[in-house]
PDB file of C-alpha atoms in Angstrom:
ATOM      1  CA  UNK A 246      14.591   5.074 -14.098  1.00  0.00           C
ATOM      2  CA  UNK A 247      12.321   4.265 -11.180  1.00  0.00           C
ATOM      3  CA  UNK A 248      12.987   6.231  -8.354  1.00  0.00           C
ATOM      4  CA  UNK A 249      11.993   2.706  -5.755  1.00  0.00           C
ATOM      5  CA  UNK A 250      14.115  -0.587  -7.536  1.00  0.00           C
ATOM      6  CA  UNK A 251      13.082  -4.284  -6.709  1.00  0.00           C
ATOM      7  CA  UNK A 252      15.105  -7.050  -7.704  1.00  0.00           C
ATOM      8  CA  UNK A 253      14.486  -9.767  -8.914  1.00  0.00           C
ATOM      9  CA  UNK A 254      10.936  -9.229 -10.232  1.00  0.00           C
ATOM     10  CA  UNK A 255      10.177 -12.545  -9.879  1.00  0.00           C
ATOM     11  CA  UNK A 256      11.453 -15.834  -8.135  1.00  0.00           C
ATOM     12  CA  UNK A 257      10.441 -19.480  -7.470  1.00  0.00           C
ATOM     13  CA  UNK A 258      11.942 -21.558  -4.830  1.00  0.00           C
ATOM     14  CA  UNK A 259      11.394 -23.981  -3.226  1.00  0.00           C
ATOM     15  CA  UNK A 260      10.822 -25.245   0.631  1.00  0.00           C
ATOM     16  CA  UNK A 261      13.124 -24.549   3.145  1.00  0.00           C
ATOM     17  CA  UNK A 262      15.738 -22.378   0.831  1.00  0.00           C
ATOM     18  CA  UNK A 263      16.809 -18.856   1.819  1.00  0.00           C
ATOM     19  CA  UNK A 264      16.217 -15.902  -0.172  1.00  0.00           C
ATOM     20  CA  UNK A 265      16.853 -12.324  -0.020  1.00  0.00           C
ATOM     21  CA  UNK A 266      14.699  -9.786  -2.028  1.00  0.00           C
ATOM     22  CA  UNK A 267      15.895  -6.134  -2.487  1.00  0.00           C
ATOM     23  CA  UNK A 268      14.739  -2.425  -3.019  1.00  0.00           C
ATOM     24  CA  UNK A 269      16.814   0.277  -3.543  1.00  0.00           C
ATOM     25  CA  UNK A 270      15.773   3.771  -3.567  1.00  0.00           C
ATOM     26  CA  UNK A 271      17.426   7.443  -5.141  1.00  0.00           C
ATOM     27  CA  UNK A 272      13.918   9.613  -3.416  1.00  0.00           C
ATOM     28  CA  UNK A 273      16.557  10.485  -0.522  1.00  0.00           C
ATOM     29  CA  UNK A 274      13.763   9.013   1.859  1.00  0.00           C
ATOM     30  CA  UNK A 275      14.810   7.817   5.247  1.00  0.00           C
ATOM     31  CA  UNK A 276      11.807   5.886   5.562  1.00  0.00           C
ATOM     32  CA  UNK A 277      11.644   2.462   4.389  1.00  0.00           C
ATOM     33  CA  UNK A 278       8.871  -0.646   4.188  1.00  0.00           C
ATOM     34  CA  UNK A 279       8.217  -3.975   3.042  1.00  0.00           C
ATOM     35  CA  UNK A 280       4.618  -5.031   2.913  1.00  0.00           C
ATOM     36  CA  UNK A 281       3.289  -8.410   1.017  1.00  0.00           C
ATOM     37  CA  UNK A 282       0.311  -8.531  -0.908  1.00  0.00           C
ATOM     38  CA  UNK A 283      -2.308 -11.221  -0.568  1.00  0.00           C
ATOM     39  CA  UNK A 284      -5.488 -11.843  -2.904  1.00  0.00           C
ATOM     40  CA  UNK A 285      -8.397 -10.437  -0.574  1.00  0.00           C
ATOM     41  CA  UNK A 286      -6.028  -9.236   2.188  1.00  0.00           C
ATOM     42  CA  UNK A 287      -4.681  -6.361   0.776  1.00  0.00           C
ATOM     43  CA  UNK A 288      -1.543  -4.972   1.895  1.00  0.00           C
ATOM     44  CA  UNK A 289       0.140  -5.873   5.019  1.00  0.00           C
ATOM     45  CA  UNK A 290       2.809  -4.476   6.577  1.00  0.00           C
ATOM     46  CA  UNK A 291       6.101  -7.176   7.588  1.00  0.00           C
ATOM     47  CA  UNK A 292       8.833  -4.931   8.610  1.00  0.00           C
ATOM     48  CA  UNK A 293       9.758  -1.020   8.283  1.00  0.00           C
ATOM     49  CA  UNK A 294      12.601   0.955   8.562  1.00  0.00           C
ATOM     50  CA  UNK A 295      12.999   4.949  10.144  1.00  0.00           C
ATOM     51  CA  UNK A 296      16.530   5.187   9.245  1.00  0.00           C
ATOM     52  CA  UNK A 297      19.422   2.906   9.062  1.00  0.00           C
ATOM     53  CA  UNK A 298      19.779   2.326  12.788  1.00  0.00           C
ATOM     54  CA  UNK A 299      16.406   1.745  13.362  1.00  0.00           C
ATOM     55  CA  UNK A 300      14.351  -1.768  12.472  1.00  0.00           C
ATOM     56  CA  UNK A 301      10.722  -2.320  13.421  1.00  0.00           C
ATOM     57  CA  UNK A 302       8.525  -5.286  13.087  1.00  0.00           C
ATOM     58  CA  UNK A 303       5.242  -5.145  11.047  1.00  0.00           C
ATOM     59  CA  UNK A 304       1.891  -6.804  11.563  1.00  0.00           C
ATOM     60  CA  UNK A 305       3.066 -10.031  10.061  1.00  0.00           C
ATOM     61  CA  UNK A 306       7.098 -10.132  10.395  1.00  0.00           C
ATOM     62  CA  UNK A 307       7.400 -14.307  11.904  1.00  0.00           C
ATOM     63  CA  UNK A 308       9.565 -15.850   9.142  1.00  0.00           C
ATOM     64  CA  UNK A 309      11.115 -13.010   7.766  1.00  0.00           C
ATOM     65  CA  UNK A 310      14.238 -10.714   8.663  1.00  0.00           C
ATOM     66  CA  UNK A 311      15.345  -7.143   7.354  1.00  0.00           C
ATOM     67  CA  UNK A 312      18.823  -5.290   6.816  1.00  0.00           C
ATOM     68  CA  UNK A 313      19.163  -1.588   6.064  1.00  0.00           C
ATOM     69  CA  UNK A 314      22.549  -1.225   4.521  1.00  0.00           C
ATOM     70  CA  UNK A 315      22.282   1.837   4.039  1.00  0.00           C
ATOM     71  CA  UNK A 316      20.132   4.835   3.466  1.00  0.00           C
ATOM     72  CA  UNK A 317      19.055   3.811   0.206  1.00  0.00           C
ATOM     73  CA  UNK A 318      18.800   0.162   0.619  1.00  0.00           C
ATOM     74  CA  UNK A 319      16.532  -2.231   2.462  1.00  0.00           C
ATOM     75  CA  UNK A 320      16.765  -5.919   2.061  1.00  0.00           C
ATOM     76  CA  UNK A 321      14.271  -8.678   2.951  1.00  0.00           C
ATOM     77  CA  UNK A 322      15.329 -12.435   3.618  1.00  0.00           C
ATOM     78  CA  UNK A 323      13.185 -15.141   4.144  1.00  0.00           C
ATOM     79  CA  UNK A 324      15.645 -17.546   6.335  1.00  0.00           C
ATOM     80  CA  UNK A 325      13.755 -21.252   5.383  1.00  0.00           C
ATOM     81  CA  UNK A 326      10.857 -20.172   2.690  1.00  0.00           C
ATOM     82  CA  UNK A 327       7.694 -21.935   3.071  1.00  0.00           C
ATOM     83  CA  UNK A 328       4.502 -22.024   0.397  1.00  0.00           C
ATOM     84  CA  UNK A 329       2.580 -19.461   2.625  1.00  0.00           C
ATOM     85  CA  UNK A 330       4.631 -16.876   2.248  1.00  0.00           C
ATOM     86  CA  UNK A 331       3.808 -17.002  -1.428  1.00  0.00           C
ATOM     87  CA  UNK A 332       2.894 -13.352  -2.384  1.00  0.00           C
ATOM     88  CA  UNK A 333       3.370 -10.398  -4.112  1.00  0.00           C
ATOM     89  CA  UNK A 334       5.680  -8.222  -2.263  1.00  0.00           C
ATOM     90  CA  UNK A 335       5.909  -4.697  -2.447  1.00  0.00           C
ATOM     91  CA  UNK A 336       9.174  -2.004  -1.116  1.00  0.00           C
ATOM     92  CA  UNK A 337       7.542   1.445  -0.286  1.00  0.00           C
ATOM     93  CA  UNK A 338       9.681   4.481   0.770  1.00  0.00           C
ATOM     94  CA  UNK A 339       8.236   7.967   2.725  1.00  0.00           C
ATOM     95  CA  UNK A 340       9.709  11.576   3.303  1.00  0.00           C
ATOM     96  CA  UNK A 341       9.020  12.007   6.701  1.00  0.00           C
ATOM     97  CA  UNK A 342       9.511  15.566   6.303  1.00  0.00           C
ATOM     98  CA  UNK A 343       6.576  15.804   3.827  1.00  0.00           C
ATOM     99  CA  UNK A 344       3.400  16.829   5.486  1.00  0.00           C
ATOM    100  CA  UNK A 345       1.844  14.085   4.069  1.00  0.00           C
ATOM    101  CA  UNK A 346       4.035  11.298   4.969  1.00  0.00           C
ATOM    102  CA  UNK A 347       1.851   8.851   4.528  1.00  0.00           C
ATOM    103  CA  UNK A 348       2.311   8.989   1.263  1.00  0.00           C
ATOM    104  CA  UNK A 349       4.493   6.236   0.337  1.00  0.00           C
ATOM    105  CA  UNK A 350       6.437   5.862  -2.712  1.00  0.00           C
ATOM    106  CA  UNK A 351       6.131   1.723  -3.852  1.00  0.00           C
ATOM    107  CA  UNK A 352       8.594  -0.175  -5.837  1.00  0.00           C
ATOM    108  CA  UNK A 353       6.549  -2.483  -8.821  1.00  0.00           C
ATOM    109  CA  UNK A 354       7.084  -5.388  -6.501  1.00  0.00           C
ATOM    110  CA  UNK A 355       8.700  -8.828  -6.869  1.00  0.00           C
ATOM    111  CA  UNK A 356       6.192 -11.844  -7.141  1.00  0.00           C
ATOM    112  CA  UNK A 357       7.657 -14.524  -4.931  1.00  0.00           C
ATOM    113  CA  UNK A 358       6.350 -18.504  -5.182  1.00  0.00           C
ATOM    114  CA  UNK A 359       7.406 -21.152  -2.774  1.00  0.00           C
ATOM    115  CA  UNK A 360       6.783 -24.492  -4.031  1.00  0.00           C
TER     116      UNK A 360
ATOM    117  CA  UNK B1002      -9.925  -8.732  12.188  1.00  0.00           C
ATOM    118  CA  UNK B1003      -9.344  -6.149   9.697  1.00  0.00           C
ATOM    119  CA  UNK B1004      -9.630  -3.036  10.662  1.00  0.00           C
ATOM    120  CA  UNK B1005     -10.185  -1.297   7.246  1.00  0.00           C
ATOM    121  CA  UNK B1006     -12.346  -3.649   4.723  1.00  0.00           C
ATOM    122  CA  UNK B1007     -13.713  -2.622   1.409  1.00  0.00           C
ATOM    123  CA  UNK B1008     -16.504  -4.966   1.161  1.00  0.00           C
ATOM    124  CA  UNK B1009     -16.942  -4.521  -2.802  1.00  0.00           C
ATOM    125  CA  UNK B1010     -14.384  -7.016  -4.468  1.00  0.00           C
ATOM    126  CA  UNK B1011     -15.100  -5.052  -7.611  1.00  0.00           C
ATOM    127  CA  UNK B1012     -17.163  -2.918  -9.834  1.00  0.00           C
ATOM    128  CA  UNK B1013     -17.686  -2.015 -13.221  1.00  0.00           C
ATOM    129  CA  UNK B1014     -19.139   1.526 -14.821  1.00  0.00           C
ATOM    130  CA  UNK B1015     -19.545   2.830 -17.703  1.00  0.00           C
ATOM    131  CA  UNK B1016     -17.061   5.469 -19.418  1.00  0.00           C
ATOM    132  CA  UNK B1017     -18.338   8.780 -18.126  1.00  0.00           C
ATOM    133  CA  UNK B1018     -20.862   7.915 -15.619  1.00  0.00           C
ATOM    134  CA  UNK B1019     -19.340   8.252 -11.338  1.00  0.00           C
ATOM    135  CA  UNK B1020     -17.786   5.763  -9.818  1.00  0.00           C
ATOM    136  CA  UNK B1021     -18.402   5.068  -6.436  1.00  0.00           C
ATOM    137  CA  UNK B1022     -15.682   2.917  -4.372  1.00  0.00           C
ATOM    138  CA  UNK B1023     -16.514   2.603  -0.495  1.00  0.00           C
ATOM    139  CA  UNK B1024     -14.216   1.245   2.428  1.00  0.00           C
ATOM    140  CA  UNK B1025     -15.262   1.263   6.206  1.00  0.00           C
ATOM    141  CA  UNK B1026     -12.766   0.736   9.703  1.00  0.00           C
ATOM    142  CA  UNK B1027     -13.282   0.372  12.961  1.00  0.00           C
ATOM    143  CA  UNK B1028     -10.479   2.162  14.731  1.00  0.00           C
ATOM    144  CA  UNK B1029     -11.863   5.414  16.186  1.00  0.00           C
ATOM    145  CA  UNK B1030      -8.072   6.207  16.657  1.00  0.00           C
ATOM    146  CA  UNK B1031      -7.291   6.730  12.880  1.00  0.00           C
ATOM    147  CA  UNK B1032      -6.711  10.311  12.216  1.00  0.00           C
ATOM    148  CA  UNK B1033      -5.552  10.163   8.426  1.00  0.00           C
ATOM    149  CA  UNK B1034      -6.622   8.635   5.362  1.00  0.00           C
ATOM    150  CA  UNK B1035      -5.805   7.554   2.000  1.00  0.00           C
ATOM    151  CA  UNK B1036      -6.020   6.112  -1.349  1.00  0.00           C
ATOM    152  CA  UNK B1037      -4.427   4.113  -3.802  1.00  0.00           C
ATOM    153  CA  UNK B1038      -4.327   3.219  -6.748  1.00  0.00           C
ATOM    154  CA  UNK B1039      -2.522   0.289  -8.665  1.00  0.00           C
ATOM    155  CA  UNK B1040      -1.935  -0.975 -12.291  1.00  0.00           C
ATOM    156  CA  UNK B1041      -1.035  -4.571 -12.850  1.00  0.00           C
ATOM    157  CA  UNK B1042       2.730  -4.941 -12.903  1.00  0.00           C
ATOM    158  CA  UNK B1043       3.144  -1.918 -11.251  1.00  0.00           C
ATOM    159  CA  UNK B1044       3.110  -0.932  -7.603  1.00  0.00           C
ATOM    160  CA  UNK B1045       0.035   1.186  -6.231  1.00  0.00           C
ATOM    161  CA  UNK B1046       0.736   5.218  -6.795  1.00  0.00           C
ATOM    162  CA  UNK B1047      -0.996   7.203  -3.980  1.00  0.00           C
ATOM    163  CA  UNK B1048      -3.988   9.204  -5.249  1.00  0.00           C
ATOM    164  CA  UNK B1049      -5.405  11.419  -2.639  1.00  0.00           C
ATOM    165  CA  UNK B1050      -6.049  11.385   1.039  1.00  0.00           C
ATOM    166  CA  UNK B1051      -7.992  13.042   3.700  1.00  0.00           C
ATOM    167  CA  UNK B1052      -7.343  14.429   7.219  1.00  0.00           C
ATOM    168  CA  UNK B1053     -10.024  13.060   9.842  1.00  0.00           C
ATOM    169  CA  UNK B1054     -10.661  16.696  11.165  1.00  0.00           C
ATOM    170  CA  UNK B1055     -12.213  16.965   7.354  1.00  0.00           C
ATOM    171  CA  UNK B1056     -15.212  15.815   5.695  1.00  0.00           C
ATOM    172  CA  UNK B1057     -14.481  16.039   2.131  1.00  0.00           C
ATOM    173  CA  UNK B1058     -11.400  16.689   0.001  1.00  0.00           C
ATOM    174  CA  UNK B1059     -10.991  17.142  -4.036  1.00  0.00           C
ATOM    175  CA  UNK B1060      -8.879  16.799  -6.403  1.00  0.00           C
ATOM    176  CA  UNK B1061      -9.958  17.307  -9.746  1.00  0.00           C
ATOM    177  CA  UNK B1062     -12.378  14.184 -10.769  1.00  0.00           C
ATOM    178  CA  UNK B1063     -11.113  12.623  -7.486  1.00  0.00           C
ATOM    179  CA  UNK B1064     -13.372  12.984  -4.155  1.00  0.00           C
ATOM    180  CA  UNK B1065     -13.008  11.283  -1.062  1.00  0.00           C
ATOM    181  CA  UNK B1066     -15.511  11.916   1.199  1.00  0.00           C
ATOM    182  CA  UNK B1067     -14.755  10.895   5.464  1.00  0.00           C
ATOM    183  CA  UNK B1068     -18.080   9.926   7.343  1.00  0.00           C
ATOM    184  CA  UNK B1069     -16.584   9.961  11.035  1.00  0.00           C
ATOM    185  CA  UNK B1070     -19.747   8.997  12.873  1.00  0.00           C
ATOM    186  CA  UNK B1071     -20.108   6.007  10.298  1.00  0.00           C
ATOM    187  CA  UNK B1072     -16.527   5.095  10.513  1.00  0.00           C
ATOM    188  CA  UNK B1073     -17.323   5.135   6.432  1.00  0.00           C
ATOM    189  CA  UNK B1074     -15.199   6.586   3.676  1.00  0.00           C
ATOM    190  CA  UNK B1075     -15.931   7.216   0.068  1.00  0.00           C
ATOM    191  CA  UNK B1076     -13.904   7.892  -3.065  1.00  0.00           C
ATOM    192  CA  UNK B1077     -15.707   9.632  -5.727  1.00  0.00           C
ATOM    193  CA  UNK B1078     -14.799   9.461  -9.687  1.00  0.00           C
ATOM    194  CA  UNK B1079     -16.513  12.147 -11.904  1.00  0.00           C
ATOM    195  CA  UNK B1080     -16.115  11.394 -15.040  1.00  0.00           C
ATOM    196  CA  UNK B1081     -14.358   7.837 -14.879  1.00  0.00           C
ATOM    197  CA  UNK B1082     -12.102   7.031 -18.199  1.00  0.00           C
ATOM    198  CA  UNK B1083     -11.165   3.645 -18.762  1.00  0.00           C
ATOM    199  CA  UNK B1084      -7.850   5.057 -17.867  1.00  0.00           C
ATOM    200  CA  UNK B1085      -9.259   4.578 -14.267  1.00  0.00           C
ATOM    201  CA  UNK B1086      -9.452   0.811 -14.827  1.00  0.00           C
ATOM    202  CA  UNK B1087      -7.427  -0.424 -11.387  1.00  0.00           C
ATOM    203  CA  UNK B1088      -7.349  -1.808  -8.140  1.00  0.00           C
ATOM    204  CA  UNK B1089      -8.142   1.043  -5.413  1.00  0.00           C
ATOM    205  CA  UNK B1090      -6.842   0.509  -2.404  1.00  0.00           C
ATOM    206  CA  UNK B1091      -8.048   2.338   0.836  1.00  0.00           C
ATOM    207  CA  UNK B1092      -5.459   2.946   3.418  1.00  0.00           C
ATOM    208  CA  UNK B1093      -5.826   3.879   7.407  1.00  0.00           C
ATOM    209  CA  UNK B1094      -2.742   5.753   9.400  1.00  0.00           C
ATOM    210  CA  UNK B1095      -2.764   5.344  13.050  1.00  0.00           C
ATOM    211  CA  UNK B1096       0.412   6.299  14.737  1.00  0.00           C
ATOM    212  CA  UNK B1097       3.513   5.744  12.345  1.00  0.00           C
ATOM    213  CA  UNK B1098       1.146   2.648  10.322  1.00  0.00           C
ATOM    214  CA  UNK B1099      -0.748   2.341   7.541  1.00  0.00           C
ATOM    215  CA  UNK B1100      -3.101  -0.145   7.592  1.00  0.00           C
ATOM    216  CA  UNK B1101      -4.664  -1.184   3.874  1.00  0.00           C
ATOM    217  CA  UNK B1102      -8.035  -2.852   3.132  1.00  0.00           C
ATOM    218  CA  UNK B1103      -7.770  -5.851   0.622  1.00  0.00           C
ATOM    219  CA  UNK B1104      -8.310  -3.591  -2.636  1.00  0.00           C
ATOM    220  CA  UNK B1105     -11.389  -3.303  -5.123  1.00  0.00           C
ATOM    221  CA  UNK B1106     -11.043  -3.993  -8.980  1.00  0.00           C
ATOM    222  CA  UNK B1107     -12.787  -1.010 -10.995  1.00  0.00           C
ATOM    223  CA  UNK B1108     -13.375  -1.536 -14.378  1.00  0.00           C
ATOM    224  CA  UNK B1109     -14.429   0.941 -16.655  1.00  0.00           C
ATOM    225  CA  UNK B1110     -16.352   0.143 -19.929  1.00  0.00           C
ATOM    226  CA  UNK B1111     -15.861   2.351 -23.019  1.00  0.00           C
TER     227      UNK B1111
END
């Protein structure tokens, strides 16, 4: 089983609906991220999470909200979708207490389109 | 602006021979940095990393190599296998962040 879940794997809406993509985790990590992948921007960072108390917006968070329910689970919701936020997005997880915590832990991402 | 680009979209090698993948940033304040790789379908699995107070760090066929003065770092495959065949992305931590450059394709020809 994969230690970082994303559901669902992949979606197509449409303008102006809400959706809610999420990642679960069993690492134990407190740390939590959402980052979206664009062709020829690489990944960029839209929201991240320190522990369930704590929410912190990313490079590129307009248009999108988070909720950590818990330890172990980080949801993303896109409140009115729109095509530009048509991406590939990725859940990523880190042990803070690991010396390397940058090393993140990614889900296999869910591919979102917005028609 | 991006602050970490890898200006090689892709590259392709033969099976056996190094392959040379190259990303450069412009924050001074960076102090850690990483790599990447991803499979299609999957998300990208971290590969190694080095520490800015370093110059080079290995890992079996995997070398990065950190060019401070340059603001240029290098990831070194010796041999590459076409299991190597994947998008390498270069990564940049400054404070709790990591900031990611837009990814190059290697392919590796048996």
């Amino acid at each position: 089983d994969a230690d970082v879940t994303q559901t669902p794997r992949n979606r197509i809406t449409k303008t102006g609906k809400r959706i809610m993509l999420e990642c679960s985790q069993t690492k134990g990590h407190d740390r939590m991220y959402w980052y979206r992948q664009d062709p020829g921007l690489g990944l960029r960072l839209i929201y991240y999470s320190f522990d369930v108390k704590d929410i912190n917006k990313g490079e590129i968070s307009d248009g999108y909200s988070v909720s950590r329910q818990a330890q172990a689970k980080f949801s993303l919701s896109l409140e009115s979708a729109i095509p530009n936020q048509t991406a590939l997005y990725f859940c990523a997880t880190s042990d803070p207490r690991d010396r390397g915590r940058e090393k993140l832990f990614f889900g296999s991402g869910t591919q979102l389109s917005v028609l | 602006d991006q602050q970490v680009k890898q200006n090689s979209p892709s590259l392709s090698v033969q099976e056996g021979r190094i392959s040379i993948l190259n990303c450069d940033y412009t924050n001074s304040m960076f102090d850690y940095f990483l790599w990447y790789k991803k499979y299609p379908a999957e998300g990208p699995t971290f590969l190694i990393s080095i520490s800015s107070i370093k110059d080079k760090n290995e890992d079996g066929r995997f070398t990065v190599f950190l060019n401070k003065s340059a603001k240029h770092l290098s990831l070194h495959i010796v041999p590459s296998q076409p299991g190597d065949s994947a998008v390498y992305f270069c990564a940049a931590r400054a404070g709790n962040k990591l900031v990611f450059g837009a990814g190059t394709i290697l392919r590796v020809k048996s």
